[in-house]
mmCIF file of C-alpha atoms and ligand atoms in Angstrom:
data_model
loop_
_atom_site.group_PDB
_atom_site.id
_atom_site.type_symbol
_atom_site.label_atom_id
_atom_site.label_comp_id
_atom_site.label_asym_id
_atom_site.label_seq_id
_atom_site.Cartn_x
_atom_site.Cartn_y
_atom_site.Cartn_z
ATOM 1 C CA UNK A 14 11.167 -28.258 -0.240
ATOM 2 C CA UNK A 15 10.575 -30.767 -2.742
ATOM 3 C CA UNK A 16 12.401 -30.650 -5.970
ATOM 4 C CA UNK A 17 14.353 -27.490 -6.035
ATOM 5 C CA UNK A 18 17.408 -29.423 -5.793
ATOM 6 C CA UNK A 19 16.944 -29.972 -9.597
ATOM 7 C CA UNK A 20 14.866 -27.146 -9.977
ATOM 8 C CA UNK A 21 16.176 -23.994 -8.139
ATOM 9 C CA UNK A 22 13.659 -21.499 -7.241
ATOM 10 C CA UNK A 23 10.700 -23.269 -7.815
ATOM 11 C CA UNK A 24 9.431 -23.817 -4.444
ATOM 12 C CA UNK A 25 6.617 -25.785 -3.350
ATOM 13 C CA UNK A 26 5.686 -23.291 -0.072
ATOM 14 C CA UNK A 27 5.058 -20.172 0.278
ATOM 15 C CA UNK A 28 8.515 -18.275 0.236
ATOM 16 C CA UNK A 29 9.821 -14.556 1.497
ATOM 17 C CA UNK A 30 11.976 -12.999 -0.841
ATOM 18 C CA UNK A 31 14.404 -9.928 0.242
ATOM 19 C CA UNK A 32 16.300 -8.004 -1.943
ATOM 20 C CA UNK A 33 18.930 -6.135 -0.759
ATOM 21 C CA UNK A 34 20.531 -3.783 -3.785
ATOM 22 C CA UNK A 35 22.374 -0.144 -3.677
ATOM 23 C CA UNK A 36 20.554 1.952 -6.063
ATOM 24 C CA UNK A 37 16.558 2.472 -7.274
ATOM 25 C CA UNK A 38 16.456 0.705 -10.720
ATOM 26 C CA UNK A 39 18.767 -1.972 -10.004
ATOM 27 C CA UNK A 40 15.884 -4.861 -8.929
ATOM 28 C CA UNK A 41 14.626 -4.487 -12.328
ATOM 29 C CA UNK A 42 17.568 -4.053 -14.142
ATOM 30 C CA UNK A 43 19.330 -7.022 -12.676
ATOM 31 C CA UNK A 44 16.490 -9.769 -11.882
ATOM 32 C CA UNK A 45 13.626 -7.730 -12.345
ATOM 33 C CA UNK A 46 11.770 -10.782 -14.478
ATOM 34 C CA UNK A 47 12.924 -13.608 -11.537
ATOM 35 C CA UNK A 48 11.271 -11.090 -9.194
ATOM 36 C CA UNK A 49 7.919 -11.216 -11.016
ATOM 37 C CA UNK A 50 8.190 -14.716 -11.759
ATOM 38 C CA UNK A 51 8.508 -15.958 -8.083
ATOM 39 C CA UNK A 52 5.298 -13.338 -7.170
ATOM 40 C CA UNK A 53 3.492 -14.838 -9.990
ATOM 41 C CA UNK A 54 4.363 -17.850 -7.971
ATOM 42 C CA UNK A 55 2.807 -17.015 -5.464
ATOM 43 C CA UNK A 56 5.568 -15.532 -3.028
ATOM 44 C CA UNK A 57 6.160 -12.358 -1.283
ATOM 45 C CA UNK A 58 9.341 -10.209 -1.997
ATOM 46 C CA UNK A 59 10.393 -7.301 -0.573
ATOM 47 C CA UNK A 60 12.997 -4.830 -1.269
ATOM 48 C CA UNK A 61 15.724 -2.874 -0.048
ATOM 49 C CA UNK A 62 17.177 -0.082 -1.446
ATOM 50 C CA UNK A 63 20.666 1.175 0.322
ATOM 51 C CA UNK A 64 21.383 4.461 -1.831
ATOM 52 C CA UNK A 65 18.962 7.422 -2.716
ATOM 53 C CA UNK A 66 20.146 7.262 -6.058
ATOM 54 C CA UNK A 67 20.642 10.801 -5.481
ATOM 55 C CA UNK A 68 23.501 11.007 -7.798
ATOM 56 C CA UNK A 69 21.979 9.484 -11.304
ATOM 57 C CA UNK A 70 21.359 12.761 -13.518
ATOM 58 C CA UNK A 71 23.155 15.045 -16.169
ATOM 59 C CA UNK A 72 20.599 17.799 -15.355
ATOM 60 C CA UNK A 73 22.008 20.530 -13.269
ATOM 61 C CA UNK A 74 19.160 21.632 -12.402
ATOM 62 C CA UNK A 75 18.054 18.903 -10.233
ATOM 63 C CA UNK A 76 19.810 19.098 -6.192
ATOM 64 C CA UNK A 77 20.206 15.558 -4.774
ATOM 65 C CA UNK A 78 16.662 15.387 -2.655
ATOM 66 C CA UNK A 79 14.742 16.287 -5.228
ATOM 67 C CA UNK A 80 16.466 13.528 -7.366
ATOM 68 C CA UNK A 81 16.121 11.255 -4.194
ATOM 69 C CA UNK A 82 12.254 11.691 -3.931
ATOM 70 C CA UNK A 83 11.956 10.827 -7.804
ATOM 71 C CA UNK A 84 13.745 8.135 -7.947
ATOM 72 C CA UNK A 85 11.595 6.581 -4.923
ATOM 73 C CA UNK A 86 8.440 7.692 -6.430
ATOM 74 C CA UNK A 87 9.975 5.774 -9.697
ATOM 75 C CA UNK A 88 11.599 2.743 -7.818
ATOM 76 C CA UNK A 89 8.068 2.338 -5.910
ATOM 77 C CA UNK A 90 6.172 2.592 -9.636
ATOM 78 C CA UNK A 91 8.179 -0.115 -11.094
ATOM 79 C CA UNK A 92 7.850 -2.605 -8.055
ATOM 80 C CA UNK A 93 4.421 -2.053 -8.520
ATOM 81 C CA UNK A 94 4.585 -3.316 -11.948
ATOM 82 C CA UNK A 95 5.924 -6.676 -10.623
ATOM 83 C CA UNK A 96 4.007 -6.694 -8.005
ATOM 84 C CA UNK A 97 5.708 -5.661 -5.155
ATOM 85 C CA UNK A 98 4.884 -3.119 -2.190
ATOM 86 C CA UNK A 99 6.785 -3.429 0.162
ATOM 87 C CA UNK A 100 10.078 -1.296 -0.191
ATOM 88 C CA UNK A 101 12.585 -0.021 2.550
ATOM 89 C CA UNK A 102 14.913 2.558 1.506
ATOM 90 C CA UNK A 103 18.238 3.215 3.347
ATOM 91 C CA UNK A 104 18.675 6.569 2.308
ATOM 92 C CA UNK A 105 23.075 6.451 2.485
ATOM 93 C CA UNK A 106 24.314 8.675 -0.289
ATOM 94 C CA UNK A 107 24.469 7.228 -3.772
ATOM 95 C CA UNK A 108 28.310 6.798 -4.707
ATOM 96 C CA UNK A 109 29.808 6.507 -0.977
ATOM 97 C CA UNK A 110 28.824 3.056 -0.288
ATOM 98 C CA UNK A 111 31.091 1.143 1.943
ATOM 99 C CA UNK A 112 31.059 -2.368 3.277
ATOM 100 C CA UNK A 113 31.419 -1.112 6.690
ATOM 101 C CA UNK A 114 29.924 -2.545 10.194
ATOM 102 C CA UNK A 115 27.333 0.327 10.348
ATOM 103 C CA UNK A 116 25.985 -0.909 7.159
ATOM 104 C CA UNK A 117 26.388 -4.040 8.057
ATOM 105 C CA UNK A 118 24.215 -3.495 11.411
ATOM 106 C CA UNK A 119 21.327 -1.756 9.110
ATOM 107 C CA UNK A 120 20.605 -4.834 6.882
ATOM 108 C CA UNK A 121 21.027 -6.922 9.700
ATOM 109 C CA UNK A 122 17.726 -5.034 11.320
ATOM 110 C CA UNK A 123 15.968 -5.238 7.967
ATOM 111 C CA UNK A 124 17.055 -9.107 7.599
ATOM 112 C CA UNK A 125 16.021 -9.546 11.471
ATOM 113 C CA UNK A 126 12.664 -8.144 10.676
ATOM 114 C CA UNK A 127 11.442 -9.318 7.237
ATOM 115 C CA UNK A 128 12.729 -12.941 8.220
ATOM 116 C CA UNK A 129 13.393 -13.771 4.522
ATOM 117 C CA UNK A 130 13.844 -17.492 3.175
ATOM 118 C CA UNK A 131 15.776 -16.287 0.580
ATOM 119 C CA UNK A 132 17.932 -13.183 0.462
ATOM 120 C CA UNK A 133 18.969 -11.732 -3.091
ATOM 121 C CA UNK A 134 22.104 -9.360 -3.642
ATOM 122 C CA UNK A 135 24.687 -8.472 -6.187
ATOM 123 C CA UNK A 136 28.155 -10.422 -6.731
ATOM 124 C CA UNK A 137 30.986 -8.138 -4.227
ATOM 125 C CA UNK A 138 33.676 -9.875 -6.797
ATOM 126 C CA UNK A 139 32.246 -8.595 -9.717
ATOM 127 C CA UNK A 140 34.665 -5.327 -10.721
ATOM 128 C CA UNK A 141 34.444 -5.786 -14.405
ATOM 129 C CA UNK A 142 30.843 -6.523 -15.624
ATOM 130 C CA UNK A 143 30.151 -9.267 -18.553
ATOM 131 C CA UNK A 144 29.770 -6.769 -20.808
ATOM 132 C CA UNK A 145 33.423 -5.696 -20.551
ATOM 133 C CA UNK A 146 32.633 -2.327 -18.140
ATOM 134 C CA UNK A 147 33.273 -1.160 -14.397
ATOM 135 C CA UNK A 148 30.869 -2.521 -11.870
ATOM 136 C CA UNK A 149 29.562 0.834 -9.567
ATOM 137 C CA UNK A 150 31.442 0.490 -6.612
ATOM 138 C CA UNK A 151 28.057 0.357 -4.519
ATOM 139 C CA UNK A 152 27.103 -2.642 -6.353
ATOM 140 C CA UNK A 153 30.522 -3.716 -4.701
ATOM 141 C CA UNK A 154 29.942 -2.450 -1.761
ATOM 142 C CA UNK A 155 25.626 -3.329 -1.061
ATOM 143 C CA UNK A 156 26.557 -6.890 -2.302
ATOM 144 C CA UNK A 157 29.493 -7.550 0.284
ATOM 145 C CA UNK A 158 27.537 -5.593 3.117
ATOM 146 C CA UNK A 159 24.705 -7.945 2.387
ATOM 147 C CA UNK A 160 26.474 -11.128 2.289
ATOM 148 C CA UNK A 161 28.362 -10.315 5.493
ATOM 149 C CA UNK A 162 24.895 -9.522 7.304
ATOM 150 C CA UNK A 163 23.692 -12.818 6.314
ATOM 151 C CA UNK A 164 25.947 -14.584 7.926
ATOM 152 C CA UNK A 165 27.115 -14.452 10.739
ATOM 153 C CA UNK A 166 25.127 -11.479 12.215
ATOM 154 C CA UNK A 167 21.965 -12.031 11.178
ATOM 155 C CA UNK A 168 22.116 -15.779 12.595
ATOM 156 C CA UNK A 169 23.605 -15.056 15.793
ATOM 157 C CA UNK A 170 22.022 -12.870 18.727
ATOM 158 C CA UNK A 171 25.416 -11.853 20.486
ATOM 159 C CA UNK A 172 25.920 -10.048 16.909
ATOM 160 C CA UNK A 173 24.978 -6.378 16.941
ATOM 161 C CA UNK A 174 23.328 -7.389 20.478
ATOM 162 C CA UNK A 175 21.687 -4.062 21.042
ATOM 163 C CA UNK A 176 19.290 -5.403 18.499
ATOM 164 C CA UNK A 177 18.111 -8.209 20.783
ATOM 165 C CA UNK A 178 18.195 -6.222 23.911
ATOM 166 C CA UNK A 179 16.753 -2.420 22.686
ATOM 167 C CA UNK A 180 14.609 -3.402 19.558
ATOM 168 C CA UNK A 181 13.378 -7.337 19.888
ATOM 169 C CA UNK A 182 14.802 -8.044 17.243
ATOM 170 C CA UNK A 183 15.135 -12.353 17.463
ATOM 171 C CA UNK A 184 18.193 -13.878 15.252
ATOM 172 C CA UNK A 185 17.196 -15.178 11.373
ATOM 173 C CA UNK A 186 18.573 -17.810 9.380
ATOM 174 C CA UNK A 187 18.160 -16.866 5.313
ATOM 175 C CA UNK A 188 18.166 -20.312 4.248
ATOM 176 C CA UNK A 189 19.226 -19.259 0.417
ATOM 177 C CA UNK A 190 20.830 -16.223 -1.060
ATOM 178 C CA UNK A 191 20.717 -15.814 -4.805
ATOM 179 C CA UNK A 192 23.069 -13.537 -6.043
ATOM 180 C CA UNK A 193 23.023 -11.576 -9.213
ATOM 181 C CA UNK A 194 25.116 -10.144 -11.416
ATOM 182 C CA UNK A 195 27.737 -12.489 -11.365
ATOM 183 C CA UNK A 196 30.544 -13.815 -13.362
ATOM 184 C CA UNK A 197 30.250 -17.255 -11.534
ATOM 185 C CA UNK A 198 26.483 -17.978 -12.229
ATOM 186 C CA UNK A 199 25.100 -21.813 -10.693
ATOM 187 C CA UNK A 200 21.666 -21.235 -11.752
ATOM 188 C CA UNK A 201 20.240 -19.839 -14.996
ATOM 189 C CA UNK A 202 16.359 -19.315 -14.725
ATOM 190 C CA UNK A 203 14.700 -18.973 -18.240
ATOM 191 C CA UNK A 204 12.136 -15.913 -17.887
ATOM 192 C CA UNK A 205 11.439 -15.771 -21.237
ATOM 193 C CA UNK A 206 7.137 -14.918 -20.236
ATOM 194 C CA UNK A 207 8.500 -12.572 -17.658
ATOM 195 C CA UNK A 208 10.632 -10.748 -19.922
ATOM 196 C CA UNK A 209 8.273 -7.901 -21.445
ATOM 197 C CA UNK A 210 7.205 -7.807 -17.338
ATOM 198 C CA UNK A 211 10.320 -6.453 -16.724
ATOM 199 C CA UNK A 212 10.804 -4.593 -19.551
ATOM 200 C CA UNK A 213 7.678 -2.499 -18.382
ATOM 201 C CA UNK A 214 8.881 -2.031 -15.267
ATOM 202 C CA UNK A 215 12.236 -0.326 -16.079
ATOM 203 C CA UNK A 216 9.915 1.787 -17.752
ATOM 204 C CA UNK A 217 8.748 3.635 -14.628
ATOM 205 C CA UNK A 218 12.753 4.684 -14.013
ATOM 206 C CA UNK A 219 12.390 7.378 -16.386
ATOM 207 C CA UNK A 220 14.874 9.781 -14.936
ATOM 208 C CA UNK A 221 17.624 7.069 -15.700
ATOM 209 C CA UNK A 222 16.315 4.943 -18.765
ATOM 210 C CA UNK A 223 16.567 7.750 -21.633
ATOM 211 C CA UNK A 224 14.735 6.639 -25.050
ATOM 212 C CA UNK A 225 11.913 3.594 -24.516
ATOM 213 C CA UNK A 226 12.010 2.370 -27.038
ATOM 214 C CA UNK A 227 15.747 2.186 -27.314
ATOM 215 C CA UNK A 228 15.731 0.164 -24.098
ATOM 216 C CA UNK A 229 12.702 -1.983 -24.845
ATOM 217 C CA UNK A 230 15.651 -2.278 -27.832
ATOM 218 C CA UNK A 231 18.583 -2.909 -25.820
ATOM 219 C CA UNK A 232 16.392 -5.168 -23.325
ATOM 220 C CA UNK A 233 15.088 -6.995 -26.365
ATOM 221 C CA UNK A 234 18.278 -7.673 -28.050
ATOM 222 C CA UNK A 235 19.677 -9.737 -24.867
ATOM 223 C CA UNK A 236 18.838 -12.919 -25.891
ATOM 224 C CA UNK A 237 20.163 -16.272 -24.980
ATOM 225 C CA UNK A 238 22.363 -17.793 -27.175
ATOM 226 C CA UNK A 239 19.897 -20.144 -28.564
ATOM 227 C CA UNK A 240 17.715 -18.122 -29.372
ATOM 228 C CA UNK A 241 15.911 -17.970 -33.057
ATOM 229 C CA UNK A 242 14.191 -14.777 -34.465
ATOM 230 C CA UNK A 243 10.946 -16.822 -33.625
ATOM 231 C CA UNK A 244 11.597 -18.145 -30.562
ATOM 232 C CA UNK A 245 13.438 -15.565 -28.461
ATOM 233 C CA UNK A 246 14.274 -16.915 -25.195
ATOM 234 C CA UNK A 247 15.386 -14.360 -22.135
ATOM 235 C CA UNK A 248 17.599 -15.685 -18.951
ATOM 236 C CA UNK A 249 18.859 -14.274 -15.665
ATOM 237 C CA UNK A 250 21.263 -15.542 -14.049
ATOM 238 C CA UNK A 251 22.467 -16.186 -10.641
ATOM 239 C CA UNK A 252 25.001 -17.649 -8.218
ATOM 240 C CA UNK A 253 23.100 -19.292 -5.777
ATOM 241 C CA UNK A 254 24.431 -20.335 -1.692
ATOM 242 C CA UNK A 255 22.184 -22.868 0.203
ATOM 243 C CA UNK A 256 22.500 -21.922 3.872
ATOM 244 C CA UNK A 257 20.592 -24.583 5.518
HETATM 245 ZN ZN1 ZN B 30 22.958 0.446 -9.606
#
């Protein structure tokens, strides 16, 4: 693996990304430019999406499906943007998530059959953001589910053993998992080139992004702290667990 000791996530071989999140929208919101930076690498991510999403809207006119199929036409528009095609989505309700084995069981199966290297989720301890609000309990909830299938079950074939026996499904090490928005980050990747990347991509979520160009805005605005007005620099962070 070469030097990603000193340089985390810069790998020397082709790598298999998964990301495991709750909601359409949140790749890109929460490491949408480490996403496109790794595929402009050279590697191969794929996501999953737990939650429809189904609950996202003010307008009353909209019933939950029809918000579900829009927010997969949007999520699948916006991997596109970082390059990315290859999306499974859960379908649970948005809202309900829970932490529970029979979640626990479905991203083992995805884990089992996308073999990832590296497996990216969201921080199960975070329950008051960095920006001083609540975390979304699914965050909570996809992030802890994930972890948990990681290790032990997706490792260990007696785990969930009607996958062996019914589906073929062969036990799979992840060898890293990154894990995003976190209070406790190891690993701070500057994606300063990838940054408009991923600013274009949350573009595509337009059921949940309101104004443009008050995001581009927002997105624009979140500088690292070292930043001058000429040299902006843009940084996502994560906590990251080596495996094996
Ligand atoms: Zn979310």
């Amino acid at each position: 693996m070469g030097n990603q000791d000193n340089h985390p996530g810069t790998w020397e071989s082709h790598q298999k990304v998964l990301v495991v999140l709750a909601h359409p929208d949140d790749p890109e919101f929460f490491c949408g430019a480490t996403i496109y930076k790794w595929v402009q690498a050279g590697h191969e991510v794929h996501y999953c999406l737990i939650t429809c999403g189904d609950k996202g809207t003010s307008d009353v006119t909209l019933s939950p499906d029809e918000l579900c199929a829009i927010r997969q036409r949007e999520q699948r528009a916006a991997a596109r943007v970082l390059g990315v095609e290859d999306i499974k989505f859960l379908g649970y309700p948005d809202g309900y998530l829970v932490a529970d084995i029979h979640l626990r069981r479905d991203l083992t199966r995805v884990i089992r059959t996308i073999k990832p290297d590296i497996l990216i989720t969201c921080d199960p301890q975070t329950l008051f953001t960095i920006t001083g609000g609540l975390n979304h309990p699914d965050h909570r909830a996809a992030g802890q589910a994930a972890l948990d299938a990681v290790y032990p079950s997706a490792r260990d074939h007696l785990y969930f053993i009607e996958l062996w026996n019914e589906e073929n499904l062969e036990p799979h090490a992840v060898r890293e998992v990154w894990v995003c928005g976190t209070l406790q980050p190891n690993v701070i990747l500057d994606v300063t080139e990838f940054w408009e990347t991923k600013i274009q991509a949350l573009y595509e979520h337009k059921s949940q992004i309101g104004d443009p160009a008050k995001l581009a805005d927002r997105m624009r605005k979140r500088r690292s702290n070292d930043s001058t007005a000429e040299n902006p620099r843009y940084e996502e962070r994560f906590r990251r667990i080596v495996l094996g």
